[in-house]
PDB file of C-alpha atoms in Angstrom:
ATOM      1  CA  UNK A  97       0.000   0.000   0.000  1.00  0.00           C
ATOM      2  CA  UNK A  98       1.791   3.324  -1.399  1.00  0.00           C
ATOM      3  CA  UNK A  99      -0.842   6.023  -0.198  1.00  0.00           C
ATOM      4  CA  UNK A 100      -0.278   9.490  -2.015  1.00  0.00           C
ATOM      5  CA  UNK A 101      -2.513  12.401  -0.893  1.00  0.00           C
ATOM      6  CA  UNK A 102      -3.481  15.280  -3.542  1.00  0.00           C
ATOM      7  CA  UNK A 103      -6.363  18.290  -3.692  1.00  0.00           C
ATOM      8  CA  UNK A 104      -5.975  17.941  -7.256  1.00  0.00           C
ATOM      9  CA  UNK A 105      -8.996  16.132  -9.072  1.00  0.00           C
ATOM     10  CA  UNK A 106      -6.903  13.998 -11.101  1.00  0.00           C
ATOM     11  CA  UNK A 107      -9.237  10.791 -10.720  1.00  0.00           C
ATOM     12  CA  UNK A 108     -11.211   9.693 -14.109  1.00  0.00           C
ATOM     13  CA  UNK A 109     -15.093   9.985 -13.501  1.00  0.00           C
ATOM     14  CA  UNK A 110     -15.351   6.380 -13.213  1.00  0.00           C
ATOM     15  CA  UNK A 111     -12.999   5.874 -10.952  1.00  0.00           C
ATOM     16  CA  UNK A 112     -14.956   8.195  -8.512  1.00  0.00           C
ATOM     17  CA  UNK A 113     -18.201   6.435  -9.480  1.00  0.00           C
ATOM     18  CA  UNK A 114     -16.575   3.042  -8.495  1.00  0.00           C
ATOM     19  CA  UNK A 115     -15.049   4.196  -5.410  1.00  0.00           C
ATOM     20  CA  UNK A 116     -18.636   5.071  -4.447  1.00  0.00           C
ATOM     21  CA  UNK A 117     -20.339   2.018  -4.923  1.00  0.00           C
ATOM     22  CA  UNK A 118     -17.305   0.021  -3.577  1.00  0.00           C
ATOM     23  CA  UNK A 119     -17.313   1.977  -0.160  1.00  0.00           C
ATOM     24  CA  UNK A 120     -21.226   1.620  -0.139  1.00  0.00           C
ATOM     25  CA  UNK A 121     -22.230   5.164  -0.276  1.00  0.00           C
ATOM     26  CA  UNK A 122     -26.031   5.443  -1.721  1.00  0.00           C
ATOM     27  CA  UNK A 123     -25.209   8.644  -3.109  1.00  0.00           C
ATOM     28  CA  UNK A 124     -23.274   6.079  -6.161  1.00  0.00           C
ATOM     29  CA  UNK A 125     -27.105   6.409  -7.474  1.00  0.00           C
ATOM     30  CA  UNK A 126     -26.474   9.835  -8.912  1.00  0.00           C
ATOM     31  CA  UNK A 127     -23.877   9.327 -10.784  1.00  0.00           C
ATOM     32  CA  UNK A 128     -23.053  11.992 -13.565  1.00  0.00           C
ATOM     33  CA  UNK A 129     -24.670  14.833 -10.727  1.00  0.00           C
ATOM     34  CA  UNK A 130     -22.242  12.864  -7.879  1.00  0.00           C
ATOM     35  CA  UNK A 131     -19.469  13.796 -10.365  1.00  0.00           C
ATOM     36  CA  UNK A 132     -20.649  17.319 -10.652  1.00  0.00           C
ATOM     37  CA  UNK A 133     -21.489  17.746  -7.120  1.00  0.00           C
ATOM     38  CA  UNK A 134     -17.769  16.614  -6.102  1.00  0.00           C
ATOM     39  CA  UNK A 135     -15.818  18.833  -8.660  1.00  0.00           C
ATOM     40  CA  UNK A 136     -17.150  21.755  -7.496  1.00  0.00           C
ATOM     41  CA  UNK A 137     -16.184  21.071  -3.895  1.00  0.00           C
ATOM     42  CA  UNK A 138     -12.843  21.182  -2.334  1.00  0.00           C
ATOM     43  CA  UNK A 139     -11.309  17.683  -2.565  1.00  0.00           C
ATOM     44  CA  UNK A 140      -8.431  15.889  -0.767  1.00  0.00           C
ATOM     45  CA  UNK A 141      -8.594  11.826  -1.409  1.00  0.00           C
ATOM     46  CA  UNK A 142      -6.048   8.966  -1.071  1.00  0.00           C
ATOM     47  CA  UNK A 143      -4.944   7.757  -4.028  1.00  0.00           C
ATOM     48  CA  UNK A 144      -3.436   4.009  -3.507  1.00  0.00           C
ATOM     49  CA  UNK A 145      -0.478   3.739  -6.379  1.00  0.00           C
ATOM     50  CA  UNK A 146      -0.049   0.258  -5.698  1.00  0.00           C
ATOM     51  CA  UNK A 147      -3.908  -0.884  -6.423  1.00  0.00           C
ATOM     52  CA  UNK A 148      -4.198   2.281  -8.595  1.00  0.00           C
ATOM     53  CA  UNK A 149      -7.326   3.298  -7.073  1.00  0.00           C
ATOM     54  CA  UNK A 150      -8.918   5.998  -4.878  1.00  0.00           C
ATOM     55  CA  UNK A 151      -8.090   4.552  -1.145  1.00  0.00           C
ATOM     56  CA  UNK A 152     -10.326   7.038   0.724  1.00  0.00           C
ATOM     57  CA  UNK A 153     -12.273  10.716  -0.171  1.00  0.00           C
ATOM     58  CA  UNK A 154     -13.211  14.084   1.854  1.00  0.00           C
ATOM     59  CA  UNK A 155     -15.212  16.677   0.048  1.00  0.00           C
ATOM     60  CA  UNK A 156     -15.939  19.863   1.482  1.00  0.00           C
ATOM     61  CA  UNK A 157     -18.062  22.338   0.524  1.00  0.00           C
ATOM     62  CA  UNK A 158     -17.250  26.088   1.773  1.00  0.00           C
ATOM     63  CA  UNK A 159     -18.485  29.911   0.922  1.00  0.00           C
ATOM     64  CA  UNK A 160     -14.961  31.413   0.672  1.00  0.00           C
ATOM     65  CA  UNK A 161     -13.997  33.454   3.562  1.00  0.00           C
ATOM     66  CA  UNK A 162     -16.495  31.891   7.332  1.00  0.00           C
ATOM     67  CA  UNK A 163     -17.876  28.564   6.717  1.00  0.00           C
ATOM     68  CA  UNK A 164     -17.273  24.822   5.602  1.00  0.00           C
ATOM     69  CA  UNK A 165     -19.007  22.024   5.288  1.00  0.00           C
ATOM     70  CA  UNK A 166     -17.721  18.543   5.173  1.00  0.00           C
ATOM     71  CA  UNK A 167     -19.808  16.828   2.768  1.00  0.00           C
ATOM     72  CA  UNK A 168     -18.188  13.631   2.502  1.00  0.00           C
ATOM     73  CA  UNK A 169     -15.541  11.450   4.593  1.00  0.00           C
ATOM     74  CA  UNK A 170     -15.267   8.052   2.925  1.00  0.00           C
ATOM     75  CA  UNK A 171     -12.598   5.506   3.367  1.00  0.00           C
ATOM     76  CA  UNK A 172     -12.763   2.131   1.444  1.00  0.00           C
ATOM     77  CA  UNK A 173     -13.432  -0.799   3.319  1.00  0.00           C
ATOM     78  CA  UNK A 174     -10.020  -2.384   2.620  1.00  0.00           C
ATOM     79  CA  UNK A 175      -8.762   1.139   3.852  1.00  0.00           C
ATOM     80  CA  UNK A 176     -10.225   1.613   7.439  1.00  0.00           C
ATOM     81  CA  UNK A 177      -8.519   0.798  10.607  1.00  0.00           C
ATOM     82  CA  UNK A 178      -5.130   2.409   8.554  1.00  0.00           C
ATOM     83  CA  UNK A 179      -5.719   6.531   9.934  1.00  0.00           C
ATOM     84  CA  UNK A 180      -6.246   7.426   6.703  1.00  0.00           C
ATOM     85  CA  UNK A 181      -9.170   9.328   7.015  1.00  0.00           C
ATOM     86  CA  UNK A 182      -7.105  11.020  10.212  1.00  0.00           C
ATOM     87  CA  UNK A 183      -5.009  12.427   7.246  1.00  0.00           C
ATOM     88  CA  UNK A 184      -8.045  13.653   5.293  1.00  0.00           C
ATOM     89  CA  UNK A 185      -9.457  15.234   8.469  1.00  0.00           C
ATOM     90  CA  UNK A 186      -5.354  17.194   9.678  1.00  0.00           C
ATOM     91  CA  UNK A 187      -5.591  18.686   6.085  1.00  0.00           C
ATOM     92  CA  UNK A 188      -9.079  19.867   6.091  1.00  0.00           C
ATOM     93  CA  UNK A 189      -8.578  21.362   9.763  1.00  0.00           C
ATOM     94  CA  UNK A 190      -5.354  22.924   8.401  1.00  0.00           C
ATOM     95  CA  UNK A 191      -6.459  24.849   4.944  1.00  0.00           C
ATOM     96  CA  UNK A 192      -9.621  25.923   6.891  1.00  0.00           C
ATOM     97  CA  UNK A 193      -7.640  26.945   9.947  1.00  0.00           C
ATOM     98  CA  UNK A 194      -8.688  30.802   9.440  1.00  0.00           C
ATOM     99  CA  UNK A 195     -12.270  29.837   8.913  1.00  0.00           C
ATOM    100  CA  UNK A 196     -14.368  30.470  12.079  1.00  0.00           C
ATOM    101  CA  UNK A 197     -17.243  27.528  11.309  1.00  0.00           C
ATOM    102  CA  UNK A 198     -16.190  24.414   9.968  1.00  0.00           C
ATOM    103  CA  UNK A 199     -19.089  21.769  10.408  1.00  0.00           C
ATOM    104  CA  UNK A 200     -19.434  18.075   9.260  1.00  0.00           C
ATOM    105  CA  UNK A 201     -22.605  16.028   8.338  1.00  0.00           C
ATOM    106  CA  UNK A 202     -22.957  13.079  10.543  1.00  0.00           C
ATOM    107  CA  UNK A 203     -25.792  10.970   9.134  1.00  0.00           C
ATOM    108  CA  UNK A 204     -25.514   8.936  12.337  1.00  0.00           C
ATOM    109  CA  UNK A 205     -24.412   8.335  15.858  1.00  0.00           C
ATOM    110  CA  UNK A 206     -21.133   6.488  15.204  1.00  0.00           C
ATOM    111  CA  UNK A 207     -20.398   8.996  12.758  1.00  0.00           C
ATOM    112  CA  UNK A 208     -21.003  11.970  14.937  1.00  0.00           C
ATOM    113  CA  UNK A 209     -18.998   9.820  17.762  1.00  0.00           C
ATOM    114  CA  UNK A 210     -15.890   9.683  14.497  1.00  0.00           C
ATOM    115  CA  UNK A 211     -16.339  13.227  14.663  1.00  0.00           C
ATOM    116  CA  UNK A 212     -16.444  14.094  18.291  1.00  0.00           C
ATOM    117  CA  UNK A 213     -13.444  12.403  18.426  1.00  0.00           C
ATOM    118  CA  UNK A 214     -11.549  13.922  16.027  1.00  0.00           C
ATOM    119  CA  UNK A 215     -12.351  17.531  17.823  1.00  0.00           C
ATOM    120  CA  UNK A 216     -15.690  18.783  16.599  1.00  0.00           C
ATOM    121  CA  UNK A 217     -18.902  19.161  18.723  1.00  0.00           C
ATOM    122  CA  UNK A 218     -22.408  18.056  18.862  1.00  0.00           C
ATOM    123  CA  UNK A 219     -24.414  21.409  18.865  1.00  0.00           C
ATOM    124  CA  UNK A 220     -27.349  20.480  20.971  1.00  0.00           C
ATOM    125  CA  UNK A 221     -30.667  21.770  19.085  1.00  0.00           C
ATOM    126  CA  UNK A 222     -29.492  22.123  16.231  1.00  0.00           C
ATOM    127  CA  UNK A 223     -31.934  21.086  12.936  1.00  0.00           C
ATOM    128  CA  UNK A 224     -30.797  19.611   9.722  1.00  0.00           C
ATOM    129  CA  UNK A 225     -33.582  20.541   7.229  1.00  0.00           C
ATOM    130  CA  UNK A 226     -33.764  19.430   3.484  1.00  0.00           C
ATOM    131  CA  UNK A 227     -36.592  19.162   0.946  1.00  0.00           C
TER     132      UNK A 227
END
């Protein structure tokens, strides 16, 4: 396992498509929009040279100057238990450093229990609305 980190979006469409369904995520569905929806966000993945494949994927969403959202932390089941999506996390906290409000989607408790862990906080009444 060679694991190379990189911002840069150098990953084919369907490699990001297959990394998707591989790790699980339902959002795989999407597919074409997924692709959309994860070039115009901030990326830093794992790229595994030796399987020649994307290891593990953060996307984060932000408005410039205050506030960031982490949209995505995924790590490939062959992947976990290695602190690879530590990495992702250091390098998000450190080119948002200056941002006051950097939040992350936890879609449930042992996510949110990743995140507490990794320094963010539960904000007690808080409401996640979509349509």
């Amino acid at each position: 396992m060679n694991i190379v980190y990189s911002q840069e979006k150098n990953f084919t469409a369907e490699a990001l498509l297959d990394f998707f369904t591989k790790s699980g995520n339902p959002d795989a569905k999407y597919g074409e929009a997924l692709v959309k929806a994860i070039n115009n966000s901030t990326v830093i993945h794992a790229w595994d040279k030796d399987a020649d494949e994307i290891a593990a994927l953060i996307s984060v969403i932000d408005d410039g100057a205050t506030t960031a959202y982490i949209r995505y932390l995924i790590v490939a089941p062959n992947y976990r238990g290695k602190g690879i999506n530590d990495e992702l996390i250091a390098q998000v906290k450190a080119k948002y450093a200056d941002y006051p409000f950097v939040y992350a989607f936890a879609p449930d408790d042992f996510h949110a229990s990743f995140f507490t862990k990794l320094g963010f906080n539960v904000i007690d009444n808080m409401k996640v609305l979509a349509r």
